[in-house]
């Protein structure tokens, strides 16, 4: 479904060249739930941005559903993003002047879906995240967890094949984080492919597949998982 | 996809900036449409056809202090001398100069006083049979004065029996359009309209009846008189330069003052209108510029305030054109509200100006024209910031700002 081969991203300033991703290889299969971890500055967000076509890459090949993303125009990328990808952001990124219904409606409007169909989908998605009764509320009237659930509803409304979540629980307390994670797991069970960037080892462990990015490359996962288990045991033993 | 409903909803929830802009647009529309109308009205007034070849005419004033000459005789000699000067077409002594802002007016009765009857107000000029030619106007009906009609006198009891009137005056006095040959009265003194001139303005362009003019064949030999001179085209400046010397050479016990071209005389009379016109134009430019800057600034501010929101919209599938359209529609909606309010205010303001300052009624085309101009201006003011917004990368959505 998603294949990256030798993808590199270089940020160039007058003085410095920064390699955010180097020869990055990854294949994501349909229905997978992948947690992407790594230290700060390792390239997680850059990977997410490139996977979501939010920014261009410098070299390599990226295929999404057999479409060569590198060959697309800005408008084609916007359309593909709208049709195939649902985003869940760490800061929720809800539009403060729009109520929940209108927020969920945003990607559907860009797709040109008719009002009646939009209504059906928005109500179903808000129902799925348990906020149907608060459709007329503004985001600031909700708790952080509720806002993130609205953001998930917005991501789901377009019925994307691919959900990209950037630290979806980063701004939430542990209870709300668990609820959001359970929701994502449910969505994955319903068939959506999910790639989730997270700092939280506990959340990462709940994902069936983990990858770690270090210095812009996929690190040796076996080693990482071993270290993580040892750390866990040490914590438990301590 | 215009997103009108969500944009309206968003504006309702975050209305301070929008309302301020809306008020600014409304005030601009109300003031500019009235100012534009007043400017157009004044422009029409200033550029009106006076009926005179203004660029070839000038006038001067003569103050005679010498007592050793018969004034009537002197004036006749002066006229002959002036009419024979090279470059001069004709010259006439008169009591008042048209367009100068100084002259005499009176009500001309249809019945002799004290009989009750309607009277029509007119500015009057007193001059001889050369006056029409000197002013460059032609008769459309009737005849000019004969030399015998002209009375040159110092005797107040000798009054002319005939007059030449403008068409406007004759038609107001005789609405049937048959004024030629009719009798009218100054007080109880009768005179007959023997000629009609189609277009000719009196001394005061701002008079409510500037076209009501009568010429009497009468020269009152007084120590203070005006002389009007028409020259060949292009000769006026040269004649004006030497006229004082020529007049003093003919008789030196007098003072020649106020040698002034007719168009300059009119310009001085209309100086306050010209100044008002310029001030209104400056006002319009300043107001429109302030409004445009306001829209420009508010849109830029909105963009910087909504950078992440724009990035999020792009991430959710908005094309660059969607972002531009969003800001264009948002501003058009604000502008539409402002124009609605502004057009209403313009009409109300026009009514007040009509009532309080007797200005002509505001024509709707000025309101519509101004509204269109303000709309175009707001769209132009928003294009650059909107294009800048469209350049915001969708990756902003995932970055901390």
Coordinates of C-alpha atoms in Angstrom, one line a residue:
Chain A
X1 CA 0.0 0.0 0.0
X2 CA 2.8 2.4 1.0
X3 CA 6.3 1.9 -0.3
X4 CA 9.3 4.1 0.3
X5 CA 12.6 3.3 -1.3
X6 CA 15.8 5.3 -0.7
X7 CA 13.7 8.3 0.2
X8 CA 15.9 11.2 1.4
X9 CA 15.0 14.6 2.7
X10 CA 17.6 17.3 2.9
X11 CA 16.8 20.8 4.4
X12 CA 19.2 23.2 2.9
X13 CA 20.0 26.6 4.3
X14 CA 22.8 28.9 3.2
X15 CA 25.3 27.5 5.7
X16 CA 24.0 24.0 6.6
X17 CA 22.6 20.9 5.0
X18 CA 20.5 18.8 7.3
X19 CA 19.6 15.3 6.3
X20 CA 16.3 14.6 8.0
X21 CA 15.8 11.3 6.2
X22 CA 18.5 9.2 4.5
X23 CA 17.8 6.4 2.2
X24 CA 14.7 5.6 4.0
X25 CA 13.0 2.3 3.1
X26 CA 9.6 1.2 4.4
X27 CA 6.8 -0.9 3.2
X28 CA 3.4 -0.7 4.9
X29 CA 0.8 -3.3 4.0
X30 CA -2.9 -2.8 4.0
X31 CA -4.5 -3.1 7.4
X32 CA -1.3 -2.7 9.4
X33 CA -1.0 -0.7 12.6
X34 CA 2.5 0.6 12.8
X35 CA 4.0 2.7 15.7
X36 CA 6.9 4.9 14.7
X37 CA 9.2 5.9 17.5
X38 CA 12.5 7.5 17.8
X39 CA 14.3 10.3 19.7
X40 CA 13.5 13.9 19.1
X41 CA 15.0 15.2 15.8
X42 CA 15.4 11.7 14.4
X43 CA 13.1 12.4 11.5
X44 CA 9.7 11.0 12.7
X45 CA 7.8 14.1 11.7
X46 CA 9.6 14.5 8.4
X47 CA 8.7 10.8 7.6
X48 CA 5.1 11.5 8.5
X49 CA 5.0 14.7 6.4
X50 CA 6.4 12.9 3.4
X51 CA 4.1 9.9 3.9
X52 CA 1.2 12.3 4.1
X53 CA 2.5 14.3 1.1
X54 CA 2.6 17.4 3.3
X55 CA 6.1 18.2 2.0
X56 CA 8.2 17.0 -0.9
X57 CA 11.2 14.7 -0.6
X58 CA 14.6 15.3 -2.1
X59 CA 15.2 11.9 -3.7
X60 CA 14.1 8.3 -3.8
X61 CA 10.7 6.8 -4.6
X62 CA 7.4 6.9 -2.8
X63 CA 4.5 4.9 -4.1
X64 CA 1.1 5.2 -2.5
X65 CA -1.5 2.7 -3.8
X66 CA 0.6 2.3 -7.0
X67 CA 0.7 6.1 -7.5
X68 CA 4.2 7.6 -7.8
X69 CA 3.9 10.5 -5.4
X70 CA 7.1 12.2 -6.6
X71 CA 5.5 12.7 -10.1
X72 CA 2.4 14.5 -8.8
X73 CA 1.6 18.2 -9.1
X74 CA 0.7 20.2 -6.0
X75 CA -3.0 19.9 -6.9
X76 CA -2.8 16.2 -7.5
X77 CA -1.1 15.7 -4.1
X78 CA -3.8 17.8 -2.5
X79 CA -6.5 15.6 -4.1
X80 CA -4.7 12.3 -3.3
X81 CA -4.2 13.5 0.3
X82 CA -7.9 14.3 0.6
X83 CA -9.0 11.0 -0.9
X84 CA -6.6 8.5 0.7
X85 CA -5.2 9.9 3.9
X86 CA -6.7 10.9 7.2
X87 CA -4.6 13.0 9.6
X88 CA -4.7 13.0 13.3
X89 CA -2.5 15.8 14.8
X90 CA -0.9 16.1 18.2
X91 CA -2.4 19.5 18.7
X92 CA -5.8 18.3 17.3
X93 CA -5.7 21.2 14.8
X94 CA -9.5 21.8 14.9
X95 CA -10.6 25.1 13.5
X96 CA -11.7 27.1 16.5
X97 CA -14.4 29.2 14.7
X98 CA -16.2 26.1 13.3
X99 CA -18.3 23.8 15.4
X100 CA -17.7 20.0 15.6
X101 CA -20.0 19.3 12.6
X102 CA -18.3 21.9 10.5
X103 CA -14.8 20.8 11.5
X104 CA -15.6 17.2 10.4
X105 CA -17.1 18.6 7.2
X106 CA -13.9 20.4 6.1
X107 CA -12.2 17.5 4.1
X108 CA -15.6 16.4 2.7
X109 CA -16.2 19.9 1.3
X110 CA -12.8 19.8 -0.4
X111 CA -13.8 16.5 -2.0
X112 CA -17.0 18.0 -3.3
X113 CA -19.3 15.6 -1.6
X114 CA -22.9 16.6 -1.7
X115 CA -24.5 18.1 1.4
X116 CA -26.8 15.1 2.2
X117 CA -24.0 12.6 1.9
X118 CA -21.8 14.9 4.0
X119 CA -24.4 15.0 6.7
X120 CA -24.7 11.2 6.8
X121 CA -21.0 10.7 7.1
X122 CA -20.4 13.4 9.7
X123 CA -23.2 12.1 11.9
X124 CA -21.9 8.6 11.6
X125 CA -18.3 9.6 12.4
X126 CA -19.3 11.8 15.4
X127 CA -21.4 8.9 16.6
X128 CA -18.4 6.5 16.2
X129 CA -16.3 8.8 18.5
X130 CA -19.2 9.3 20.9
X131 CA -19.7 13.0 20.3
X132 CA -22.8 13.0 18.1
X133 CA -24.8 15.0 20.7
X134 CA -22.2 17.8 20.8
X135 CA -22.1 18.5 17.0
X136 CA -23.0 22.1 17.5
X137 CA -20.4 22.7 20.1
X138 CA -17.2 24.7 19.5
X139 CA -13.9 22.9 20.0
X140 CA -12.9 25.1 23.0
X141 CA -16.0 23.8 24.8
X142 CA -14.6 20.3 24.8
X143 CA -11.8 18.6 26.8
X144 CA -8.5 17.6 25.1
X145 CA -9.6 14.0 24.7
X146 CA -12.9 15.0 23.2
X147 CA -11.2 17.3 20.8
X148 CA -8.9 14.6 19.7
X149 CA -11.9 12.3 19.1
X150 CA -13.4 15.0 16.9
X151 CA -10.1 15.1 15.0
X152 CA -10.3 11.3 14.6
X153 CA -13.9 11.7 13.4
X154 CA -12.7 14.3 10.9
X155 CA -9.9 11.9 9.7
X156 CA -12.4 9.1 9.3
X157 CA -15.1 11.1 7.6
X158 CA -13.4 10.9 4.2
X159 CA -13.2 7.1 4.6
X160 CA -9.4 7.1 4.0
X161 CA -7.4 4.0 3.4
X162 CA -4.6 5.3 5.4
X163 CA -4.6 7.1 8.8
X164 CA -1.5 9.1 9.8
X165 CA -1.4 10.0 13.5
X166 CA 1.2 12.4 14.8
X167 CA 1.6 11.9 18.6
X168 CA -2.2 11.5 18.9
X169 CA -2.0 11.3 22.6
X170 CA 0.8 13.7 23.2
X171 CA -1.4 16.4 24.7
X172 CA -3.6 14.1 26.7
X173 CA -3.5 12.6 30.2
X174 CA -3.1 8.9 30.5
X175 CA -6.8 8.1 30.8
X176 CA -7.8 10.1 27.7
X177 CA -4.7 8.7 25.9
X178 CA -5.9 5.2 26.6
X179 CA -9.4 6.0 25.3
X180 CA -8.0 7.5 22.1
X181 CA -5.7 4.5 21.6
X182 CA -8.6 2.1 22.0
X183 CA -10.5 4.1 19.4
X184 CA -7.5 3.9 17.0
X185 CA -7.3 0.1 17.6
X186 CA -11.0 -0.2 16.9
X187 CA -10.6 1.8 13.7
X188 CA -7.7 -0.5 12.7
X189 CA -9.8 -3.6 13.4
X190 CA -12.4 -2.0 11.1
X191 CA -9.9 -2.1 8.3
X192 CA -8.0 1.2 8.2
X193 CA -4.2 1.1 7.9
X194 CA -2.6 3.3 10.6
X195 CA 0.8 4.7 11.0
X196 CA 1.2 6.4 14.4
X197 CA 4.2 8.5 15.4
X198 CA 4.6 8.4 19.2
X199 CA 7.1 9.0 22.0
X200 CA 5.2 6.8 24.3
X201 CA 6.8 3.3 24.6
X202 CA 3.6 1.9 26.1
X203 CA 1.5 3.0 23.2
X204 CA 4.1 1.8 20.8
X205 CA 4.0 -1.6 22.3
X206 CA 0.3 -1.8 21.7
X207 CA 0.8 -1.5 18.0
X208 CA 1.4 -4.8 16.2
X209 CA 4.4 -3.4 14.3
X210 CA 7.0 -1.0 15.6
X211 CA 9.6 0.8 13.7
X212 CA 12.2 3.1 15.2
X213 CA 13.7 6.0 13.3
X214 CA 17.2 7.1 14.3
X215 CA 19.2 9.7 12.4
X216 CA 16.7 9.6 9.5
X217 CA 16.8 5.9 9.0
X218 CA 14.9 2.9 10.1
X219 CA 16.9 1.5 13.0
X220 CA 17.5 -2.2 13.8
X221 CA 14.2 -3.0 15.3
X222 CA 15.2 -6.3 16.9
X223 CA 17.8 -4.6 18.9
X224 CA 15.5 -1.8 19.9
X225 CA 12.8 -4.2 21.0
X226 CA 15.4 -6.2 23.1
X227 CA 16.5 -3.0 24.8
X228 CA 13.0 -2.0 25.5
X229 CA 12.2 -5.4 27.1
X230 CA 15.3 -5.2 29.2
X231 CA 14.4 -1.7 30.3
X232 CA 10.9 -2.9 31.2
X233 CA 12.2 -5.8 33.2
X234 CA 14.6 -3.5 35.0
X235 CA 11.8 -1.1 35.8
X236 CA 9.6 -4.0 37.1
X237 CA 12.5 -5.5 39.0
X238 CA 13.6 -2.1 40.5
Chain B
X1 CA -17.0 25.1 -3.6
X2 CA -17.4 28.5 -1.9
X3 CA -17.9 27.4 1.7
X4 CA -20.2 30.4 2.2
X5 CA -22.2 28.9 5.1
X6 CA -19.2 27.9 7.2
X7 CA -17.5 31.2 6.5
X8 CA -20.5 33.1 7.6
X9 CA -20.7 30.9 10.8
X10 CA -17.1 31.4 11.5
X11 CA -17.4 35.2 11.0
X12 CA -20.4 35.3 13.4
X13 CA -18.3 33.6 16.0
X14 CA -15.3 35.8 15.6
X15 CA -16.8 39.0 14.6
X16 CA -14.8 42.0 16.0
X17 CA -12.3 42.3 13.1
X18 CA -15.0 41.6 10.5
X19 CA -17.4 44.2 12.0
X20 CA -14.8 46.9 12.1
X21 CA -13.9 46.2 8.5
X22 CA -17.6 46.2 7.6
X23 CA -18.1 49.5 9.2
X24 CA -15.1 50.9 7.5
X25 CA -16.4 49.8 4.1
X26 CA -19.9 51.2 4.9
X27 CA -18.5 54.6 5.9
X28 CA -16.3 54.6 2.8
X29 CA -19.2 53.7 0.5
X30 CA -21.5 56.3 2.1
X31 CA -19.0 59.2 2.0
X32 CA -17.4 58.3 -1.4
X33 CA -20.7 58.0 -3.2
X34 CA -21.9 61.3 -2.0
X35 CA -18.6 63.0 -2.5
X36 CA -18.3 61.5 -6.0
X37 CA -21.8 62.8 -6.8
X38 CA -20.9 66.3 -5.4
X39 CA -17.7 66.2 -7.4
X40 CA -19.5 65.3 -10.6
X41 CA -22.1 68.0 -9.9
X42 CA -19.4 70.6 -9.3
X43 CA -17.4 69.4 -12.3
X44 CA -20.5 69.8 -14.5
X45 CA -21.0 73.3 -13.0
X46 CA -17.4 74.3 -13.5
X47 CA -17.2 72.9 -17.1
X48 CA -20.6 74.2 -18.2
X49 CA -20.8 76.0 -21.5
X50 CA -21.3 79.7 -20.7
X51 CA -22.1 80.6 -24.3
X52 CA -19.0 82.9 -24.4
X53 CA -15.6 82.3 -26.1
X54 CA -14.0 82.9 -22.7
X55 CA -10.5 82.5 -23.9
X56 CA -10.8 85.5 -26.2
X57 CA -12.5 87.9 -23.8
X58 CA -11.2 90.1 -21.1
X59 CA -12.5 93.1 -19.1
X60 CA -11.2 96.1 -17.3
X61 CA -12.5 98.7 -14.9
X62 CA -12.2 102.4 -15.4
X63 CA -12.3 104.9 -12.6
X64 CA -12.4 108.5 -14.0
X65 CA -11.5 111.3 -11.7
X66 CA -11.0 114.0 -14.3
X67 CA -13.8 116.5 -14.5
X68 CA -12.8 118.2 -17.7
X69 CA -14.4 115.8 -20.1
X70 CA -18.0 114.9 -20.9
X71 CA -18.1 111.2 -19.8
X72 CA -20.6 110.2 -22.5
X73 CA -18.4 111.7 -25.1
X74 CA -15.3 110.1 -23.6
X75 CA -16.8 106.6 -23.5
X76 CA -17.8 106.9 -27.2
X77 CA -14.3 107.8 -28.1
X78 CA -12.9 105.0 -26.0
X79 CA -15.1 102.5 -27.7
X80 CA -14.1 103.6 -31.1
X81 CA -10.4 103.6 -30.1
X82 CA -10.7 100.1 -28.7
X83 CA -12.7 98.6 -31.6
X84 CA -9.9 99.8 -34.0
X85 CA -7.0 98.4 -32.0
X86 CA -5.2 95.6 -33.9
X87 CA -6.3 92.2 -32.7
X88 CA -9.6 93.5 -31.2
X89 CA -12.9 92.1 -32.6
X90 CA -15.2 94.3 -30.6
X91 CA -15.5 96.2 -27.3
X92 CA -18.4 97.4 -25.2
X93 CA -18.9 99.5 -22.1
X94 CA -21.1 97.9 -19.6
X95 CA -22.4 98.1 -16.0
X96 CA -21.4 94.5 -15.2
X97 CA -19.2 91.7 -16.5
X98 CA -20.7 88.3 -17.0
X99 CA -19.3 85.4 -14.9
X100 CA -17.4 87.9 -12.6
X101 CA -19.7 87.5 -9.6
X102 CA -20.5 91.2 -9.6
X103 CA -23.5 92.8 -11.2
X104 CA -27.1 93.8 -10.9
X105 CA -30.4 91.8 -10.9
X106 CA -34.0 92.7 -10.6
X107 CA -37.5 91.2 -11.0
X108 CA -39.0 92.0 -14.4
X109 CA -42.8 92.3 -14.1
X110 CA -45.4 91.1 -16.6
X111 CA -47.6 93.9 -15.4
X112 CA -46.5 97.5 -14.6
X113 CA -46.2 98.2 -10.8
X114 CA -48.2 98.6 -8.7
X115 CA -50.5 96.2 -10.6
X116 CA -50.3 92.7 -9.1
X117 CA -48.6 90.2 -11.4
X118 CA -45.9 87.7 -11.8
X119 CA -42.3 88.9 -12.1
X120 CA -39.2 87.0 -13.2
X121 CA -35.8 87.6 -11.8
X122 CA -32.9 88.3 -14.1
X123 CA -29.4 89.6 -14.1
X124 CA -29.2 92.6 -16.3
X125 CA -26.4 94.1 -18.4
X126 CA -26.5 97.6 -19.8
X127 CA -24.5 98.2 -22.9
X128 CA -24.8 99.3 -26.6
X129 CA -25.4 97.4 -29.8
X130 CA -21.9 96.0 -29.8
X131 CA -22.4 93.9 -26.7
X132 CA -23.6 90.8 -28.4
X133 CA -20.7 90.7 -30.8
X134 CA -18.3 91.6 -28.0
X135 CA -19.6 88.6 -25.9
X136 CA -19.5 86.4 -29.0
X137 CA -23.1 85.4 -28.7
X138 CA -25.7 85.4 -31.5
X139 CA -29.3 86.1 -31.6
X140 CA -31.6 83.2 -32.4
X141 CA -34.7 85.3 -32.8
X142 CA -35.5 89.0 -33.3
X143 CA -33.0 91.7 -33.9
X144 CA -30.0 93.4 -32.3
X145 CA -30.3 97.0 -31.0
X146 CA -30.2 99.7 -33.5
X147 CA -27.8 102.5 -32.7
X148 CA -30.9 104.7 -32.1
X149 CA -32.1 102.3 -29.4
X150 CA -29.0 103.0 -27.3
X151 CA -29.3 105.7 -24.6
X152 CA -26.1 107.2 -23.3
X153 CA -27.0 109.5 -20.5
X154 CA -26.5 110.6 -17.0
X155 CA -30.2 111.4 -16.6
X156 CA -31.9 108.7 -14.5
X157 CA -35.3 109.4 -16.0
X158 CA -34.2 108.4 -19.5
X159 CA -34.8 104.6 -19.8
X160 CA -34.5 102.2 -22.7
X161 CA -37.7 100.9 -24.3
X162 CA -36.3 97.6 -25.7
X163 CA -34.3 94.7 -24.4
X164 CA -32.6 91.5 -25.5
X165 CA -33.3 88.5 -23.3
X166 CA -32.0 84.9 -23.0
X167 CA -34.3 82.1 -24.1
X168 CA -34.4 80.8 -20.5
X169 CA -35.7 84.1 -19.2
X170 CA -38.2 84.6 -22.0
X171 CA -39.6 81.1 -21.6
X172 CA -39.9 81.5 -17.8
X173 CA -41.8 84.8 -18.3
X174 CA -43.8 83.5 -21.2
X175 CA -44.1 79.7 -20.9
X176 CA -45.8 79.5 -24.3
X177 CA -42.4 80.3 -25.9
X178 CA -43.7 83.4 -27.5
X179 CA -41.7 86.0 -25.5
X180 CA -40.3 87.8 -28.6
X181 CA -42.1 91.1 -29.0
X182 CA -43.8 90.9 -25.6
X183 CA -43.8 93.9 -23.2
X184 CA -42.4 93.6 -19.7
X185 CA -41.8 96.1 -16.9
X186 CA -39.1 97.3 -14.5
X187 CA -41.3 98.9 -11.9
X188 CA -43.8 100.8 -14.0
X189 CA -41.4 101.4 -17.0
X190 CA -42.2 99.2 -20.0
X191 CA -39.7 97.6 -22.3
X192 CA -40.2 95.2 -25.3
X193 CA -38.2 92.1 -25.9
X194 CA -36.8 92.5 -29.4
X195 CA -34.3 89.7 -29.5
X196 CA -33.6 86.4 -27.9
X197 CA -30.2 84.7 -27.3
X198 CA -30.2 80.9 -26.8
X199 CA -27.3 80.7 -24.4
X200 CA -25.7 83.3 -22.3
X201 CA -24.8 83.4 -18.5
X202 CA -25.3 86.3 -16.2
X203 CA -22.8 87.7 -13.6
X204 CA -23.4 84.9 -11.1
X205 CA -22.9 81.2 -12.1
X206 CA -24.1 80.1 -8.7
X207 CA -27.3 82.1 -8.9
X208 CA -30.4 79.8 -8.9
X209 CA -31.2 81.4 -12.3
X210 CA -27.8 81.9 -14.0
X211 CA -29.3 81.7 -17.5
X212 CA -31.8 84.5 -16.9
X213 CA -30.1 87.5 -18.5
X214 CA -31.4 90.7 -20.0
X215 CA -29.4 93.3 -22.0
X216 CA -30.7 96.9 -22.1
X217 CA -29.3 99.4 -24.7
X218 CA -28.3 101.8 -22.1
X219 CA -25.0 103.4 -21.0
X220 CA -25.1 105.3 -17.9
X221 CA -22.1 107.7 -18.0
X222 CA -20.7 107.2 -14.6
X223 CA -17.2 107.7 -13.3
X224 CA -16.8 103.9 -12.6
X225 CA -17.5 101.6 -15.6
X226 CA -16.4 98.3 -17.0
X227 CA -15.3 97.6 -20.5
X228 CA -15.5 94.2 -22.1
X229 CA -13.1 93.4 -25.1
X230 CA -13.1 90.5 -27.4
X231 CA -9.9 89.8 -29.4
X232 CA -9.0 87.6 -32.3
X233 CA -8.1 84.1 -31.1
X234 CA -4.6 84.1 -29.6
X235 CA -4.4 87.9 -29.5
X236 CA -5.8 88.4 -26.0
X237 CA -2.6 88.4 -24.0
X238 CA -0.9 90.9 -26.3
X239 CA -3.9 93.3 -26.2
X240 CA -4.2 93.0 -22.4
X241 CA -0.6 94.0 -22.0
X242 CA -1.0 97.3 -23.8
X243 CA -4.5 98.2 -22.9
X244 CA -3.8 100.3 -19.9
X245 CA -1.3 102.5 -21.8
X246 CA -3.8 102.9 -24.7
X247 CA -6.6 103.9 -22.4
X248 CA -4.4 106.4 -20.5
X249 CA -3.1 107.8 -23.7
X250 CA -6.7 108.5 -24.8
X251 CA -7.4 110.3 -21.5
X252 CA -5.1 110.2 -18.5
X253 CA -7.2 111.5 -15.7
X254 CA -8.5 108.0 -14.8
X255 CA -7.3 104.8 -13.3
X256 CA -7.4 101.5 -15.2
X257 CA -7.8 98.5 -12.8
X258 CA -8.8 94.9 -12.8
X259 CA -7.6 94.0 -16.3
X260 CA -8.6 90.4 -16.2
X261 CA -9.3 87.6 -18.7
X262 CA -12.9 86.2 -18.6
X263 CA -11.8 82.6 -17.8
X264 CA -9.5 83.8 -15.0
X265 CA -12.4 86.0 -13.7
X266 CA -14.6 82.9 -13.7
X267 CA -11.9 80.8 -12.1
X268 CA -11.5 83.3 -9.2
X269 CA -15.3 83.4 -8.8
X270 CA -15.3 79.6 -8.6
X271 CA -12.1 79.3 -6.5
X272 CA -14.0 78.0 -3.5
X273 CA -15.8 75.3 -5.6
X274 CA -12.5 74.3 -7.1
X275 CA -10.9 74.0 -3.7
X276 CA -13.9 72.0 -2.4
X277 CA -13.6 69.8 -5.4
X278 CA -9.9 69.1 -4.8
X279 CA -10.5 68.5 -1.1
X280 CA -13.3 66.0 -1.9
X281 CA -11.0 64.2 -4.3
X282 CA -8.3 64.0 -1.7
X283 CA -10.8 62.8 0.8
X284 CA -12.0 60.0 -1.6
X285 CA -8.4 58.9 -2.3
X286 CA -7.5 58.9 1.3
X287 CA -10.7 57.1 2.4
X288 CA -10.3 54.5 -0.3
X289 CA -6.6 54.0 0.4
X290 CA -7.3 53.6 4.2
X291 CA -10.0 51.1 3.5
X292 CA -7.8 49.1 1.1
X293 CA -5.0 49.2 3.6
X294 CA -7.4 48.1 6.3
X295 CA -8.5 45.1 4.3
X296 CA -5.0 44.3 3.3
X297 CA -3.8 44.5 6.9
X298 CA -6.7 42.6 8.3
X299 CA -6.2 39.8 5.8
X300 CA -2.5 39.7 6.5
X301 CA -3.3 39.6 10.2
X302 CA -5.9 36.9 9.7
X303 CA -3.4 34.8 7.8
X304 CA -0.7 35.1 10.4
X305 CA -3.3 34.3 13.0
X306 CA -4.5 31.3 11.0
X307 CA -1.3 29.9 9.7
X308 CA -1.8 26.5 11.3
X309 CA -5.4 26.5 10.3
X310 CA -4.4 27.1 6.7
X311 CA -1.8 24.4 6.9
X312 CA -4.4 22.0 8.4
X313 CA -6.8 22.8 5.6
X314 CA -4.1 22.1 3.0
X315 CA -3.3 18.9 4.8
X316 CA -7.0 17.9 4.7
X317 CA -7.0 18.3 0.9
X318 CA -7.4 22.0 0.2
X319 CA -5.7 23.1 -3.0
X320 CA -3.9 26.5 -3.1
X321 CA -6.9 27.8 -5.1
X322 CA -9.2 26.7 -2.3
X323 CA -7.3 28.8 0.2
X324 CA -7.3 31.9 -2.1
X325 CA -11.0 31.4 -2.7
X326 CA -11.6 31.1 1.0
X327 CA -10.2 34.5 1.7
X328 CA -11.7 36.1 -1.3
X329 CA -15.2 34.8 -0.4
X330 CA -14.7 35.8 3.3
X331 CA -13.8 39.3 2.3
X332 CA -16.5 39.5 -0.3
X333 CA -19.1 38.5 2.3
X334 CA -17.8 41.2 4.7
X335 CA -17.7 43.7 1.8
X336 CA -21.3 42.8 0.8
X337 CA -22.4 43.5 4.4
X338 CA -20.5 46.8 4.4
X339 CA -21.9 47.8 1.0
X340 CA -25.4 47.0 2.1
X341 CA -25.0 49.2 5.1
X342 CA -23.0 51.8 3.2
X343 CA -25.5 52.1 0.3
X344 CA -28.3 52.7 2.8
X345 CA -26.2 55.2 4.7
X346 CA -25.3 56.9 1.4
X347 CA -28.9 57.3 0.5
X348 CA -29.8 58.7 3.9
X349 CA -26.8 61.0 3.8
X350 CA -27.8 62.2 0.4
X351 CA -31.3 63.0 1.7
X352 CA -29.8 65.0 4.6
X353 CA -27.5 66.9 2.2
X354 CA -30.5 67.6 0.0
X355 CA -32.6 68.9 2.9
X356 CA -29.9 70.8 4.8
X357 CA -27.7 72.2 2.0
X358 CA -30.0 72.2 -1.0
X359 CA -27.7 69.9 -2.9
X360 CA -29.2 68.0 -5.8
X361 CA -30.7 64.6 -5.0
X362 CA -28.1 61.8 -5.0
X363 CA -28.4 59.8 -8.1
X364 CA -28.5 56.0 -7.6
X365 CA -25.9 55.3 -10.2
X366 CA -23.3 57.0 -8.0
X367 CA -24.1 54.7 -5.1
X368 CA -24.0 51.7 -7.4
X369 CA -20.8 52.8 -9.1
X370 CA -19.1 53.5 -5.7
X371 CA -20.3 50.1 -4.4
X372 CA -18.8 48.4 -7.4
X373 CA -15.5 50.3 -7.1
X374 CA -15.3 49.4 -3.3
X375 CA -16.0 45.8 -4.1
X376 CA -13.3 45.7 -6.8
X377 CA -10.9 47.5 -4.5
X378 CA -11.5 45.0 -1.6
X379 CA -11.0 42.1 -4.0
X380 CA -7.7 43.6 -5.2
X381 CA -6.6 44.4 -1.7
X382 CA -7.2 40.7 -0.7
X383 CA -5.6 39.0 -3.6
X384 CA -2.0 39.5 -2.5
X385 CA -2.5 38.3 1.1
X386 CA -4.7 35.4 -0.1
X387 CA -2.0 34.3 -2.5
X388 CA 0.5 34.5 0.3
X389 CA -1.8 32.4 2.4
X390 CA -1.9 29.8 -0.3
X391 CA 1.8 29.4 -0.2
X392 CA 1.7 28.2 3.4
X393 CA 3.0 24.6 3.4
X394 CA 0.6 21.9 4.6
X395 CA 3.5 20.6 6.7
X396 CA 2.8 23.6 9.1
X397 CA 0.0 21.4 10.4
X398 CA 2.5 19.0 12.1
X399 CA 5.1 21.6 13.2
X400 CA 5.0 23.5 16.5
X401 CA 4.5 27.2 15.8

